[in-house]
XYZ file of C-alpha atoms in Angstrom:
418
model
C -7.306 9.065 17.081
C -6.518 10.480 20.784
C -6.951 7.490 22.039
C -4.333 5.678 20.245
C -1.739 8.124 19.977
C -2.169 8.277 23.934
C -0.087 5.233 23.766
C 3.611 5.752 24.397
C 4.836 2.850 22.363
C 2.331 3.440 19.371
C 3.263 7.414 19.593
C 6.874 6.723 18.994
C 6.441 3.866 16.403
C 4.064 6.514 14.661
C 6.860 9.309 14.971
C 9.186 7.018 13.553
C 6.764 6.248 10.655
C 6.766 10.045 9.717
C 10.364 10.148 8.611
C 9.812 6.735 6.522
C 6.647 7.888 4.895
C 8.020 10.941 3.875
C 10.725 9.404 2.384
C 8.119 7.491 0.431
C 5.819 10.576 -0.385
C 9.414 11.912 -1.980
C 9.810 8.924 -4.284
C 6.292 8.149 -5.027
C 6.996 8.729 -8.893
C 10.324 9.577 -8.844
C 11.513 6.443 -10.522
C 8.581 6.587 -13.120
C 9.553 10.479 -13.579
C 13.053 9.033 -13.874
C 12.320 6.050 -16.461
C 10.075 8.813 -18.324
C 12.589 11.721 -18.562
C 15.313 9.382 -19.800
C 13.722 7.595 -22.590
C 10.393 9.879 -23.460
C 8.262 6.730 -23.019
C 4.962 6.306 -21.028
C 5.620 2.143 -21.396
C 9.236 3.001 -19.881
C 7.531 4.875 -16.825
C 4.769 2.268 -16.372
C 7.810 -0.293 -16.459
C 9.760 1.110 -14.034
C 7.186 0.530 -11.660
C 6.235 -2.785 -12.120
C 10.305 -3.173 -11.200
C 8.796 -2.237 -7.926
C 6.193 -4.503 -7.440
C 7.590 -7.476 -9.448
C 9.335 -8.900 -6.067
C 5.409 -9.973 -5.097
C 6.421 -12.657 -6.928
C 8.607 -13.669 -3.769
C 6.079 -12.526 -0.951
C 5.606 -15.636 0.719
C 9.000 -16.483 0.636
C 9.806 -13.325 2.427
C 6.752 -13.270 4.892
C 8.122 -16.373 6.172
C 11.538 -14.429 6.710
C 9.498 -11.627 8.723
C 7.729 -14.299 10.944
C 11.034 -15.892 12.186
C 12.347 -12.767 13.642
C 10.759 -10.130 16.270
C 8.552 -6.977 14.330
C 10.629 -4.237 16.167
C 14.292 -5.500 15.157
C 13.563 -6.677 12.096
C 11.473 -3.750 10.580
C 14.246 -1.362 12.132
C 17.102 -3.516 9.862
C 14.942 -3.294 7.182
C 14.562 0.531 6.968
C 18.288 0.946 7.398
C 18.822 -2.074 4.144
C 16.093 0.187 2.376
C 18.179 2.959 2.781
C 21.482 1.490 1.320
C 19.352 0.207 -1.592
C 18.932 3.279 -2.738
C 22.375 4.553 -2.898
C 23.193 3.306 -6.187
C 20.529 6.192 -7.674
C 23.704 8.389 -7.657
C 25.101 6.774 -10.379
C 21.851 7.612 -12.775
C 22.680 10.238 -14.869
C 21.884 8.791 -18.717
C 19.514 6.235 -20.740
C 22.296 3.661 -20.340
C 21.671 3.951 -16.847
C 18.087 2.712 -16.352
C 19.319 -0.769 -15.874
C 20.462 0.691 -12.079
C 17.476 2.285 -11.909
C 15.093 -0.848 -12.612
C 17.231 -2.534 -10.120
C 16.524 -0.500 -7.155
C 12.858 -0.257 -8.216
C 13.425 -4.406 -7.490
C 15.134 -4.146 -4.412
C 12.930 -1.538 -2.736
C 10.113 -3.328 -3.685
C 11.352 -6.122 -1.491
C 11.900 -4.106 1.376
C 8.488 -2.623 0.654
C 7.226 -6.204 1.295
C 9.140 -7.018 4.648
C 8.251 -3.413 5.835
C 4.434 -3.733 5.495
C 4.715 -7.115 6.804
C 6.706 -6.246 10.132
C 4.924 -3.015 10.907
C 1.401 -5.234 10.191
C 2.995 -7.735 12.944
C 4.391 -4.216 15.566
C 0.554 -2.706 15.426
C -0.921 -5.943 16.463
C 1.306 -6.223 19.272
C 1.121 -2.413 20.571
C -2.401 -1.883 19.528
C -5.463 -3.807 20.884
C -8.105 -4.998 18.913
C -10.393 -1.756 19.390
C -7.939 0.437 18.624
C -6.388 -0.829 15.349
C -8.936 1.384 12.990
C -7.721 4.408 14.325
C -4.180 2.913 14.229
C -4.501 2.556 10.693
C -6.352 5.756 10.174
C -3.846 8.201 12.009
C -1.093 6.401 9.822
C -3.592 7.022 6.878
C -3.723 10.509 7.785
C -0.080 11.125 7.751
C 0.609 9.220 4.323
C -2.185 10.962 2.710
C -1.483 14.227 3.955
C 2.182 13.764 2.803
C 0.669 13.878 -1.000
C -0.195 17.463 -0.711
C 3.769 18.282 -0.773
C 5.747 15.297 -1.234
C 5.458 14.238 -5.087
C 5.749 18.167 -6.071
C 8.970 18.292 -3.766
C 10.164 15.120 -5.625
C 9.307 16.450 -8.717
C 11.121 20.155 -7.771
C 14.301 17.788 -6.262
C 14.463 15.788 -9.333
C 14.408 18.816 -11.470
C 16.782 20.639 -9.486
C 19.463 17.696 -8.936
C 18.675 15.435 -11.794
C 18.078 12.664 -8.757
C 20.258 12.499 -6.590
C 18.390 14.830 -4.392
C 16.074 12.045 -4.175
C 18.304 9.881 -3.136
C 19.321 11.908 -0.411
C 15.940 12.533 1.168
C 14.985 8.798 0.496
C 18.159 7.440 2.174
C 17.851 10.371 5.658
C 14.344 9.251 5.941
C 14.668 5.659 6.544
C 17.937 5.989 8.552
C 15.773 8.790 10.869
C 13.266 6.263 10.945
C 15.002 3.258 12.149
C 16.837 5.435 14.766
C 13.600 6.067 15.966
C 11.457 2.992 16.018
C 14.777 1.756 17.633
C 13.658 3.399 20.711
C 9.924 1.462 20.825
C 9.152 -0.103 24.313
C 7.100 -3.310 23.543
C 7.753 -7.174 25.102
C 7.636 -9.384 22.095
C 7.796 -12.991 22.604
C 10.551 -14.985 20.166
C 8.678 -16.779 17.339
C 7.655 -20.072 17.855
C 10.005 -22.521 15.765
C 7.478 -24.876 14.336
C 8.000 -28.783 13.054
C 6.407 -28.030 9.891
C 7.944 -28.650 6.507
C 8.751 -25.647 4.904
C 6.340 -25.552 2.177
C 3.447 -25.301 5.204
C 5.575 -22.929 6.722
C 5.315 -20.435 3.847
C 1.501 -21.104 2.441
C 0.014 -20.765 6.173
C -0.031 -17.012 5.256
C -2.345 -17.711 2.045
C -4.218 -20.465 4.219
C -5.204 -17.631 6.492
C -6.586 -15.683 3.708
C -9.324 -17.924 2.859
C -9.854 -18.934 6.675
C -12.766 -16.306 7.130
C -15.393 -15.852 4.859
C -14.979 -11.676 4.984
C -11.079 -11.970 3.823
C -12.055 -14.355 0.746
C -14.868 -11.679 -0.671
C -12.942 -9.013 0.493
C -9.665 -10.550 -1.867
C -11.726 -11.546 -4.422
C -13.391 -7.785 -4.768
C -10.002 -6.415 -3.999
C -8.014 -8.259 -6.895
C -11.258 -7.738 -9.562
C -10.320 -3.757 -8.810
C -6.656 -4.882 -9.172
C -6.600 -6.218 -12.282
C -7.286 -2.927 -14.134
C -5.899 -0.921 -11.677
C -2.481 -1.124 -12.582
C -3.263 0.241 -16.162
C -3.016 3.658 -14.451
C 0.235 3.496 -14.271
C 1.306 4.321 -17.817
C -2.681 5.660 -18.577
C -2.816 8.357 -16.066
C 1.021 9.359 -17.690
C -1.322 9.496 -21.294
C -3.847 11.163 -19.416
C -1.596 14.271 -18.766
C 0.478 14.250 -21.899
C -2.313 13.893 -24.064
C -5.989 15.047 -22.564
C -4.003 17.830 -20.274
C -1.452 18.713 -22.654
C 1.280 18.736 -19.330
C 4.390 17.838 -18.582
C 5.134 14.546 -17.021
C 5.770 16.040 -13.804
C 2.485 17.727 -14.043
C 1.356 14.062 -12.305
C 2.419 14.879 -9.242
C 0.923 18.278 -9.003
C -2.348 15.648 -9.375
C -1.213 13.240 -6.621
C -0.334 16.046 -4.409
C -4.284 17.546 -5.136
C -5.432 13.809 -4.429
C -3.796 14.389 -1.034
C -6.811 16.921 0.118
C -8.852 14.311 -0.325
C -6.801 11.714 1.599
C -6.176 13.858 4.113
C -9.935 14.133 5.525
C -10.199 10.170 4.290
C -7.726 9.063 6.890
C -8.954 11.282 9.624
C -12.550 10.010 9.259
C -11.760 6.304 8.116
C -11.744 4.957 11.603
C -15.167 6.578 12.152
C -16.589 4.732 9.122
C -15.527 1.233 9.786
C -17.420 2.017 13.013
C -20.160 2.764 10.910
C -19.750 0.902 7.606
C -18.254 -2.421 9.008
C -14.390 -3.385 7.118
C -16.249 -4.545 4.196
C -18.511 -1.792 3.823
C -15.574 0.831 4.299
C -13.846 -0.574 1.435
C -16.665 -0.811 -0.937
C -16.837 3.086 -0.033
C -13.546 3.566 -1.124
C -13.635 1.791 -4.292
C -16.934 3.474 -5.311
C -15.738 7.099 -4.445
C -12.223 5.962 -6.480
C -14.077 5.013 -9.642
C -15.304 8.264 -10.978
C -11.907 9.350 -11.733
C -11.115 7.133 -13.633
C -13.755 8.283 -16.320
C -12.244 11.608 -16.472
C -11.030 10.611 -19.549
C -13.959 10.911 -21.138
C -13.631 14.738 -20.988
C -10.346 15.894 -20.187
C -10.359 18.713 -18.293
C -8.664 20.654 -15.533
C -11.717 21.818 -14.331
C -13.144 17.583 -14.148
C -9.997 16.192 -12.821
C -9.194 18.328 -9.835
C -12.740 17.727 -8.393
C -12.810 14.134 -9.094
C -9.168 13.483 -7.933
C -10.019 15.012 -5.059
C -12.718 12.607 -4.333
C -10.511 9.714 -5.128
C -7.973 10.699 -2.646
C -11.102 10.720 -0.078
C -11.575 7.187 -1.236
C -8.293 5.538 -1.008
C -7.718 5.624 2.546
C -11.221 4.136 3.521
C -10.368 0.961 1.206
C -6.738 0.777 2.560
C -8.177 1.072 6.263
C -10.978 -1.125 6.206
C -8.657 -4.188 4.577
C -5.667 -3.494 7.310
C -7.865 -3.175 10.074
C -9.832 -6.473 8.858
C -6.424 -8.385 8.172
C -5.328 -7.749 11.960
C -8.153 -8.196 13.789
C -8.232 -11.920 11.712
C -5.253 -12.903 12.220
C -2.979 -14.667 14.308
C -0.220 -12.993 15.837
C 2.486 -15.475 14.732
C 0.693 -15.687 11.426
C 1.060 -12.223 10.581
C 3.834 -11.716 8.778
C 3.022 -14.313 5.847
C -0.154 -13.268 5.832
C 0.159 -10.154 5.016
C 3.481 -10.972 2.829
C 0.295 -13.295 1.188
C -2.050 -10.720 0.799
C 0.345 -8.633 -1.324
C 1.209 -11.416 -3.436
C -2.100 -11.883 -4.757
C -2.991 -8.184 -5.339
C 0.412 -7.205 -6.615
C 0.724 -10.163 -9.055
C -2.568 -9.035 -10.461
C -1.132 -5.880 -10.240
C 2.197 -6.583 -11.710
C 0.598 -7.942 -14.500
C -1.962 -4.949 -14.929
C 1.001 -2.621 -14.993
C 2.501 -4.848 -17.983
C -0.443 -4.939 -20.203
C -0.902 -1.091 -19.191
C 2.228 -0.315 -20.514
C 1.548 -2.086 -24.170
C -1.901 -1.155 -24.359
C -1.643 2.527 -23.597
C 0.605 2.687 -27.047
C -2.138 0.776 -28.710
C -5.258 1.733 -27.064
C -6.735 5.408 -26.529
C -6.243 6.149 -23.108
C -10.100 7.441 -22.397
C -10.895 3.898 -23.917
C -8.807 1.938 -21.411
C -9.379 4.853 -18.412
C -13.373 4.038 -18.839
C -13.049 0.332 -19.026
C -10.733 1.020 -15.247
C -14.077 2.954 -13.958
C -16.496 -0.250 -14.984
C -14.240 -3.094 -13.287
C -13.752 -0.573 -10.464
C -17.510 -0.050 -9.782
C -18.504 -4.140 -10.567
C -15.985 -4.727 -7.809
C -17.471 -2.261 -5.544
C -20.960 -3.805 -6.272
C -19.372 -7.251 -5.602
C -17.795 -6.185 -2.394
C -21.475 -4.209 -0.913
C -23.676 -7.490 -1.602
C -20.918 -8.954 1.318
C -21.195 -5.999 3.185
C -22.719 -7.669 6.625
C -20.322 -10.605 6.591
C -18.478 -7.786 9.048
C -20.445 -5.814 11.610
C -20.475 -2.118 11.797
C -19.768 -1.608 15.381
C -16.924 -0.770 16.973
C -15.020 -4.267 16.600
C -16.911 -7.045 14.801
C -16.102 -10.399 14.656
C -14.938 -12.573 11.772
C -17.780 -14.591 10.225
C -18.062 -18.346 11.968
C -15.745 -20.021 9.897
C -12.755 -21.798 11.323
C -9.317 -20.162 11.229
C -5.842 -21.627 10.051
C -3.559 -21.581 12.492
C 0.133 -21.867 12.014
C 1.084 -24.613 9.415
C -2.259 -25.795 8.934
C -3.730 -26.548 12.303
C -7.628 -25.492 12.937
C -8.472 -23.291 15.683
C -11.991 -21.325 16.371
C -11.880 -18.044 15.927
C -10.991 -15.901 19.102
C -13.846 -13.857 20.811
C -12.304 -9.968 19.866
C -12.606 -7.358 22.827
């Protein structure tokens, strides 16, 4: 992690990152918390977040709008539009109200998008290939670490101001941020403007995807985890009310515990994708996320801090191993609709996990649907280790020998990695 952060451009992008990731750690549930405290329903929390990740929907669309513009700009007039998106929170204050509340959830979630996919785009260009696992995991580190304090300080701020404390913290952080990653030295060429209809224009991204054998197992393991993984979202809310007997808010004390875990995750997940390969680093993730997920089987304090804990570890190794793998793939003009692609088809998955989470967990006992989560979970992470050596674990390993897409369809051989 030296290494990387001995890189004056990556240093101050990373400081930058801090304020923006803090601001994120704030709202992780706040609008769930929000949804939950207004109306006293678990579908109403579950809903608000799937007003988050709904925008998916639109991913490609708005990869192609990251891929016309240089990463550093754009991602710094994206944090500063995040920021103003948020403002309308101060006009919450009753049920009637959750209609502004669901509409932030949409518009963040499209800066969420065009975020990811311009900061994806700014590591590849201030990063080389060798160093993008520790890139990831020092980012890992921070955003992990961040869940030790930030969900209980957004759950003490929303208690204390109702929300618009939230709002306040949410809207400084990306501000600070932009002001920051203003400041980040790095020669970008101007995109290329291609002769390419637009409908090539905007699949290339999901063309890329499939271009390597290691990205198609790895999306095909990812989205089997995905499609349950989304029930957690009004489960987990079940979880607490009913197994713990706590508050709502009592969540967060549980994300923030998770944080321990993804804390040491991040600072060793660059060490195991040396180890493990990309592939094998996210089947470790998944495997060490799964037991949690049948702590509904016996609800207890005692179970879930231990195996939360454990999670947490987990989370950053799967996260890590598919960034690191999705740079190192992919073509520098390619990368902002490819990675606008690759959270299209998780979140949609997701999105519609979330939905069916939110009817089910009113129908359904929670440690019913909670061990169903834990067996999907671990058949994807059995999926995902019988592809293990399609990526080497050595320090950089190259994509398997398939051809890649290059922009708007044309076929190039994959480049030899340093």
């Amino acid at each position: 992690m030296r290494a990387v952060l001995s890189r004056p451009a990556f240093r101050l992008l990373f400081c930058g990152l801090l304020f923006s990731m803090t601001a994120e750690s704030v709202l992780l549930l706040a609008l769930a918390i929000w949804a939950k405290d207004l109306t006293g329903s678990d579908g109403m929390a579950g809903a608000a977040i799937l007003a988050v990740v709904a925008p998916m929907a639109l991913a490609p669309v708005l990869g192609f709008v990251v891929d016309r513009f240089r990463r550093r700009p754009f991602l710094v007039a994206v944090l500063l539009s995040s920021a103003a998106m948020l403002t309308p929170l101060f006009l919450v204050h009753d049920r009637g109200d959750l209609w502004i509340l669901f509409t932030v959830g949409v518009g963040y979630g499209a800066s969420f998008i065009m975020v990811s996919a311009a900061l994806n785009g700014l590591i590849k260009e201030v990063v080389p290939d060798e160093l993008l696992a520790e890139a990831n995991g020092a980012l890992q580190t921070v955003k992990q670490g961040l869940r030790l304090v930030g969900p209980l300080l957004g759950a003490g701020l929303y208690g204390a101001t109702k929300g618009w404390g939230l709002a306040a913290v949410g809207i400084t952080g990306f501000v600070v941020a932009a002001l920051v990653i203003s400041a980040v030295r790095v020669h970008e060429q101007p995109p290329r403007r291609s002769e390419l209809r637009w409908a090539a224009e905007v699949t290339a991204g999901m063309r890329q995807l499939v271009a390597t054998a290691a990205m198609r197992r790895v999306m095909v393991g990812v989205v089997i985890a995905i499609t349950v993984f989304g029930f957690g979202e009004s489960v987990f809310f079940a979880y607490v009310d009913q197994g713990l007997h706590r508050s709502p808010t009592f969540l967060g004390v549980l994300i923030s515990i998770q944080g321990v875990g993804g804390l040491i995750g991040g600072l060793t997940a660059a060490k195991v994708v040396r180890r493990l390969g990309e592939i094998g680093t996210i089947t470790l993730g998944l495997a060490l996320f799964a037991p949690w997920q049948f702590a509904g089987l016996v609800p207890r304090l005692w179970l879930a801090v231990p195996l939360v804990v454990v999670a947490g570890l987990g989370l950053p190794y799967a996260i890590v191993g598919l960034m690191t793998l999705l740079q190192r793939t992919t073509p520098a003009e390619l990368m902002g609709r490819t990675s606008a692609a690759m959270d299209a088809l998780l979140s949609g998955p997701q999105a519609l996990s979330i939905a069916f989470g939110a009817v089910l967990v009113g129908l359904v006992d929670y440690r019913v649907l909670m061990t169903g989560m834990g067996v999907v979970m671990a058949a994807s992470a059995v999926y995902l280790w019988a592809g293990r050596g399609l990526t080497r674990p050595s320090e950089t390993a190259e994509p398997a020998p398939d051809q890649v897409v290059g922009d708007g369809g044309a076929v190039r051989q994959p480049e030899a990695v340093v």
